[in-house]
Structure formats: structure tokens, C-alpha cells
CSV table of C-alpha atoms in Angstrom, one decimal:
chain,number,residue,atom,x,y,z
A,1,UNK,CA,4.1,-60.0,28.9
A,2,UNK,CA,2.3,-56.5,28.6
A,3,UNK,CA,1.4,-54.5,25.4
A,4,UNK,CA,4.5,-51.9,25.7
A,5,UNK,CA,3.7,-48.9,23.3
A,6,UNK,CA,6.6,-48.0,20.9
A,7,UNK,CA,8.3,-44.4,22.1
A,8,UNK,CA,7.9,-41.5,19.8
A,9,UNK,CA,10.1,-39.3,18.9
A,10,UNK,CA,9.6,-35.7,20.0
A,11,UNK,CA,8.1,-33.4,18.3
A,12,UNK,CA,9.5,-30.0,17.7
A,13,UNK,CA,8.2,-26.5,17.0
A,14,UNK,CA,10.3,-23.7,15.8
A,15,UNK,CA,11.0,-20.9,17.7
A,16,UNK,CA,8.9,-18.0,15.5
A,17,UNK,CA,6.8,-18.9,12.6
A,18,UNK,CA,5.1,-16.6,9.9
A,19,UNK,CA,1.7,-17.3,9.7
A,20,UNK,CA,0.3,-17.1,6.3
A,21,UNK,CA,-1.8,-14.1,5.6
A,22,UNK,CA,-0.3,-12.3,8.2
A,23,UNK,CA,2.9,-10.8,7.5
A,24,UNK,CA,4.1,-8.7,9.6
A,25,UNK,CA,6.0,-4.9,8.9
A,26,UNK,CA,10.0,-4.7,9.4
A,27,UNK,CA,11.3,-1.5,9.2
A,28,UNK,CA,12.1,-0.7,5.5
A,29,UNK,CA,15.3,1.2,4.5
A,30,UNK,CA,15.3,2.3,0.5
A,31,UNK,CA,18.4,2.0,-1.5
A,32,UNK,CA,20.9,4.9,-0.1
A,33,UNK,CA,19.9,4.4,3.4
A,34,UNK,CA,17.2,6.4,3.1
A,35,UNK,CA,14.0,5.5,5.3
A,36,UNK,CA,10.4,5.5,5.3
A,37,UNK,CA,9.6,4.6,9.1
A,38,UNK,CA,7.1,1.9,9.6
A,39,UNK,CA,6.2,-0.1,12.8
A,40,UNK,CA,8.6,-3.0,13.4
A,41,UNK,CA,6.4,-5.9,14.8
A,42,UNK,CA,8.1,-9.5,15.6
A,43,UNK,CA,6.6,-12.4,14.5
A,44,UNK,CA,4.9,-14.4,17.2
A,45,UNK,CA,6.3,-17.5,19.0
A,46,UNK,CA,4.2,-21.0,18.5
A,47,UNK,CA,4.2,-23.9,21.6
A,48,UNK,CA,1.5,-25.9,19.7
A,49,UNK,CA,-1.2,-25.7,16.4
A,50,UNK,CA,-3.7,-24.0,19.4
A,51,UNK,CA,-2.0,-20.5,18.4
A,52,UNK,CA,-2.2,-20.4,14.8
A,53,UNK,CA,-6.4,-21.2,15.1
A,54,UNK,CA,-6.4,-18.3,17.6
A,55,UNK,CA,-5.3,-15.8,15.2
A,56,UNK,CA,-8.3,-14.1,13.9
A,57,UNK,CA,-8.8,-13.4,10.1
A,58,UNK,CA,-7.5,-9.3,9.5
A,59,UNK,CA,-10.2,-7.2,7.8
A,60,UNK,CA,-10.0,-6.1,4.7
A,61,UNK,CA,-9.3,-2.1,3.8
A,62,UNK,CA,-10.5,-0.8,1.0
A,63,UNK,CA,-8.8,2.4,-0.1
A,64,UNK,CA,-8.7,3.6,-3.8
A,65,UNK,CA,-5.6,6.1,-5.2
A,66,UNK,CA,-4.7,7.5,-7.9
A,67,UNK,CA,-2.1,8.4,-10.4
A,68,UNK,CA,-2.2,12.2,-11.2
A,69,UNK,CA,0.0,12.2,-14.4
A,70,UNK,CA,0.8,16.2,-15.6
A,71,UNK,CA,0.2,14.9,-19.6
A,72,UNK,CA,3.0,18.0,-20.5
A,73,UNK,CA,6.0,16.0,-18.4
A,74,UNK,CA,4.8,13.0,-17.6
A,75,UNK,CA,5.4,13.2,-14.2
A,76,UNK,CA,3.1,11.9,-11.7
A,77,UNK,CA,2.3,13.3,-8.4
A,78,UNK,CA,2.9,11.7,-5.5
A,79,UNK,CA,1.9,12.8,-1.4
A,80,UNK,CA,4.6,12.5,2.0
A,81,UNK,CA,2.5,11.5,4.7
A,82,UNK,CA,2.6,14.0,7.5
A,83,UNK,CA,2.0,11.7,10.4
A,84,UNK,CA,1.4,8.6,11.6
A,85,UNK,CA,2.8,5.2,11.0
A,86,UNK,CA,4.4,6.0,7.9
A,87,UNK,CA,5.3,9.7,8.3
A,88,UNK,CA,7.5,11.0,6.0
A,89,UNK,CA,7.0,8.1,3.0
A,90,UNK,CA,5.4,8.9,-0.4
A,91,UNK,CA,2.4,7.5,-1.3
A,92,UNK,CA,-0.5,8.2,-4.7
A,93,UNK,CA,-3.3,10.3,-3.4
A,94,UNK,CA,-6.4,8.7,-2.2
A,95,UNK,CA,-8.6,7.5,0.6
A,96,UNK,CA,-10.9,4.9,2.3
A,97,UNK,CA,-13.5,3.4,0.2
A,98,UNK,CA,-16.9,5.0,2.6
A,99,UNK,CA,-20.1,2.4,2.3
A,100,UNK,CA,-22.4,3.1,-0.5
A,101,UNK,CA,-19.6,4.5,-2.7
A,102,UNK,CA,-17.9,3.2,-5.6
A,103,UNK,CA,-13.7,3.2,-5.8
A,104,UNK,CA,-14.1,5.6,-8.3
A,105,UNK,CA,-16.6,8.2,-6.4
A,106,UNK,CA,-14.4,7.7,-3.5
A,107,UNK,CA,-11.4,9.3,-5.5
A,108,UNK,CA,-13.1,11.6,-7.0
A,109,UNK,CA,-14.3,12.9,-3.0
A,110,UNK,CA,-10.4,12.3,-1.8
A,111,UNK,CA,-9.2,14.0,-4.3
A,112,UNK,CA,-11.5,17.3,-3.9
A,113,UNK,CA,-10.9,17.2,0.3
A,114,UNK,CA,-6.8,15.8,0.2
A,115,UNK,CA,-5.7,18.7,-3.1
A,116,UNK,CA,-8.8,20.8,-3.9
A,117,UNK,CA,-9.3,19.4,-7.2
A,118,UNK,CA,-12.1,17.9,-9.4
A,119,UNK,CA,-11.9,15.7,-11.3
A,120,UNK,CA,-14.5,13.1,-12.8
A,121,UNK,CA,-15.3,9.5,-12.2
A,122,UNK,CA,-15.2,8.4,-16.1
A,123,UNK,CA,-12.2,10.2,-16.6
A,124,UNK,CA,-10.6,7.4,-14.4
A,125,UNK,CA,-8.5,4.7,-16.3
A,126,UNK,CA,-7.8,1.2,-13.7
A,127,UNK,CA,-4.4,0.7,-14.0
A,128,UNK,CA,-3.8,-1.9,-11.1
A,129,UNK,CA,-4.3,-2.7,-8.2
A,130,UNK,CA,-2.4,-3.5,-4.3
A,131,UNK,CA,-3.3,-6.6,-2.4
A,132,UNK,CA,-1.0,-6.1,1.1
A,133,UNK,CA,-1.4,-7.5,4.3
A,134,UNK,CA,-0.3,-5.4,7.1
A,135,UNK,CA,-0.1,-6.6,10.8
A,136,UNK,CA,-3.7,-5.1,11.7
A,137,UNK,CA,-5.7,-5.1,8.6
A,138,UNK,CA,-5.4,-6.2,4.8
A,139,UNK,CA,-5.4,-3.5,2.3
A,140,UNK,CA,-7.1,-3.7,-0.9
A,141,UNK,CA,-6.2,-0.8,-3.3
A,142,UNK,CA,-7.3,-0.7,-6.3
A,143,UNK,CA,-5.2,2.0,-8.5
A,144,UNK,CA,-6.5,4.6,-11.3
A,145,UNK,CA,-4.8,7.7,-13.4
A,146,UNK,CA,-5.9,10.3,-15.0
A,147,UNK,CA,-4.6,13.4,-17.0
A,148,UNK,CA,-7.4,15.6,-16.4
A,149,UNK,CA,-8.9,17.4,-13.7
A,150,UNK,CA,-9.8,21.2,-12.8
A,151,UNK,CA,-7.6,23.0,-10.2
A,152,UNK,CA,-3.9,24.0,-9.5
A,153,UNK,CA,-1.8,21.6,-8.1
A,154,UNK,CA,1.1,23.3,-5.4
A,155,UNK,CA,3.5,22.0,-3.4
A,156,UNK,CA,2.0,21.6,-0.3
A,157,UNK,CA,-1.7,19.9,-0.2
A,158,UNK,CA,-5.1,20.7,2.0
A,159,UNK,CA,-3.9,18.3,4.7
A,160,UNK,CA,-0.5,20.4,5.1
A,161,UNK,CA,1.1,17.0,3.6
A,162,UNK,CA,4.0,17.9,1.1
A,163,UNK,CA,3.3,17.3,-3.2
A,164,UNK,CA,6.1,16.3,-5.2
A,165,UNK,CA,5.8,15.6,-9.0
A,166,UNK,CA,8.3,12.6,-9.6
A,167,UNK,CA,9.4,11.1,-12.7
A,168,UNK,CA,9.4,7.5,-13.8
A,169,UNK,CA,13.2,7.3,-13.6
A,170,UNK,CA,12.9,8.2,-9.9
A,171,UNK,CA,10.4,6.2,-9.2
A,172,UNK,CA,12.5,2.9,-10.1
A,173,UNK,CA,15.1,4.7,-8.1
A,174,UNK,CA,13.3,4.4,-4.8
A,175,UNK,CA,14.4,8.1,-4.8
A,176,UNK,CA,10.7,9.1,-2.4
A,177,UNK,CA,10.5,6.0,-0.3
A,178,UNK,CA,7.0,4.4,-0.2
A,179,UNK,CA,4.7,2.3,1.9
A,180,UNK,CA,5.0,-1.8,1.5
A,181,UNK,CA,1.7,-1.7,-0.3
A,182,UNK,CA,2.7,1.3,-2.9
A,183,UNK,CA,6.2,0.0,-4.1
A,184,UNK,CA,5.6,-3.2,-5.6
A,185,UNK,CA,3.3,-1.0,-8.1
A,186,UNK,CA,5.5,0.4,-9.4
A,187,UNK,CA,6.6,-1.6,-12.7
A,188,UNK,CA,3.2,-1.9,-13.3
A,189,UNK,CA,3.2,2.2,-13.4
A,190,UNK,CA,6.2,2.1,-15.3
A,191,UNK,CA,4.7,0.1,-18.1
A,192,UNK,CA,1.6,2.4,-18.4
A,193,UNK,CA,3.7,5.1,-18.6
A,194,UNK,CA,5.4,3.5,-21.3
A,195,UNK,CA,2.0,2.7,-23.2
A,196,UNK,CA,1.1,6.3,-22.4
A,197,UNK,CA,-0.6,7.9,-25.4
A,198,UNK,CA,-2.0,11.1,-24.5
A,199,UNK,CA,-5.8,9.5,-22.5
């Protein structure tokens, strides 16, 4: 009699699978219903292993911010984006990392352009850092504050975005809703404020 070859059982696939390293933005509501809009993007549907090798890597963003702490309140500023993706959540001030610059002389340039202040590189204390991946790139963000700088700080910055000086209490409130990569910073921020010692 002929070789018959066993049967296999068949193998399934689920319906939508989160591939690692790429997680993708839901829209975010913060405690009280309030919301900080962000893209909602679903996650893509497998039929084999072929479309998880055809997802390229995302590129990395690095973007340095800062903690602006007022050293007679305590308070630390924070900026509302304007526009774009995540218009109207509150974010530390800050910008893209250009090439041939440092994180640190890269704040000290967004800071000058975003508020109109000055303030110097070695004046800049690491505090922590974000490591997010969002849907088109990953963002690496590493995060400094600083008490000192030259310049008055408004309510309303050079970019037309709105300032707001916040406390630590309402910043564990979720009081100014904040980007995916911002909020998870902020126990970390909460302890340095804690350790704060007058820097």
C-alpha cells in the first residue's frame, strides 16, 4: 500500500496582531474626560509570517526637552501644542536634536527660538529620559531641568503656543493632558522634585 501522509491540523492566525516595536496610537482620554487628540491608527491584520518581515524598522527621533522649574514655586512650565497631531496637549519645551549638535545645545537653541530665553548648556541637570514608539517613528527624548535662565517667561510663547506653570500635584492629576511619550515621566519628575534642593 502507498506512503499516506498524516493530515495536519490547520493552522490559525489571529485576526489583528501587535507587532513588537510598533505600537500603534489610540486616542487617549485623561481622567475627567478630558482629551488630548491623537491619531487613532488600527493595528494591522496578519494572513501569514510574510507581513510581519515586511514591516520596516521606524526611525529613531531624537528630540531633547526640558523642565523649566520657577526655583520660588516650584512649578514647572509646561507648552499646549498649537497644531498638529496632538493640538491642544501639554508637553516640556524642546525640539529636534539637528546633526552636529549635542541634546544639550539643541535645548539651549529651542529654548531661545520656542520662549526667547537663554539659558546655558551646563546649567542643564539629566533628569530622565522617554523611549516611545509612535506609529511612524520612534522617539528618543532625553529630559533636562534647570532653574536658571535670562528672560521673562508669559503666557503665551514665540510660536503663539500657550505657557502654563503647573504644579507637581497637577501634574499626577493628569490635570493638562500630555502626549504618550511625556506622561509616563512624570513620577520620575515627581521624585526630582521631591529631591529638589535649590540647583
Amino acid at each position: 500500500p502507498g506512503h499516506r501522509e498524516k493530515s495536519r491540523p490547520e493552522q490559525t492566525f489571529p485576526s489583528a496582531y501587535s507587532i513588537p516595536g510598533t505600537p500603534y496610537i489610540w486616542r487617549m482620554s485623561a481622567p475627567g474626560g478630558r482629551v488630548c487628540r491623537a491619531r487613532a491608527e488600527q493595528p494591522s491584520r496578519v494572513t501569514g509570517f510574510e507581513s510581519r518581515a515586511k514591516s520596516p524598522p521606524p526611525r529613531t527621533l531624537l528630540v531633547s526637552a526640558a523642565i523649566l522649574v520657577d526655583p520660588s514655586t516650584k512649578k514647572i512650565l509646561l507648552a499646549e501644542r498649537p497644531k498638529g497631531e496632538f493640538q491642544g496637549c501639554f508637553e516640556f519645551p524642546g525640539g529636534k536634536v539637528e546633526p552636529q549638535e549635542s541634546p544639550e545645545d539643541a535645548l539651549v537653541r529651542e529654548l531661545r527660538e520656542e520662549l526667547g530665553i537663554v539659558v546655558r548648556a551646563s546649567d542643564l541637570t539629566p533628569v530622565t529620559f522617554a523611549s516611545h514608539g509612535y506609529a511612524q517613528f520612534h522617539l528618543l527624548m532625553p529630559l533636562y531641568a534647570t532653574t536658571k535662565w535670562v528672560g521673562s517667561l508669559g503666557s503665551v510663547g514665540l510660536e503663539g503656543q500657550r505657557l502654563v506653570f503647573v504644579t507637581g500635584e497637577e501634574l499626577e492629576a493628569n490635570t493638562y493632558p500630555m502626549p504618550p511619550a511625556d506622561a509616563p515621566l512624570i513620577p520620575e519628575i515627581l521624585r526630582f522634585l521631591n529631591r529638589y534642593n535649590g540647583m
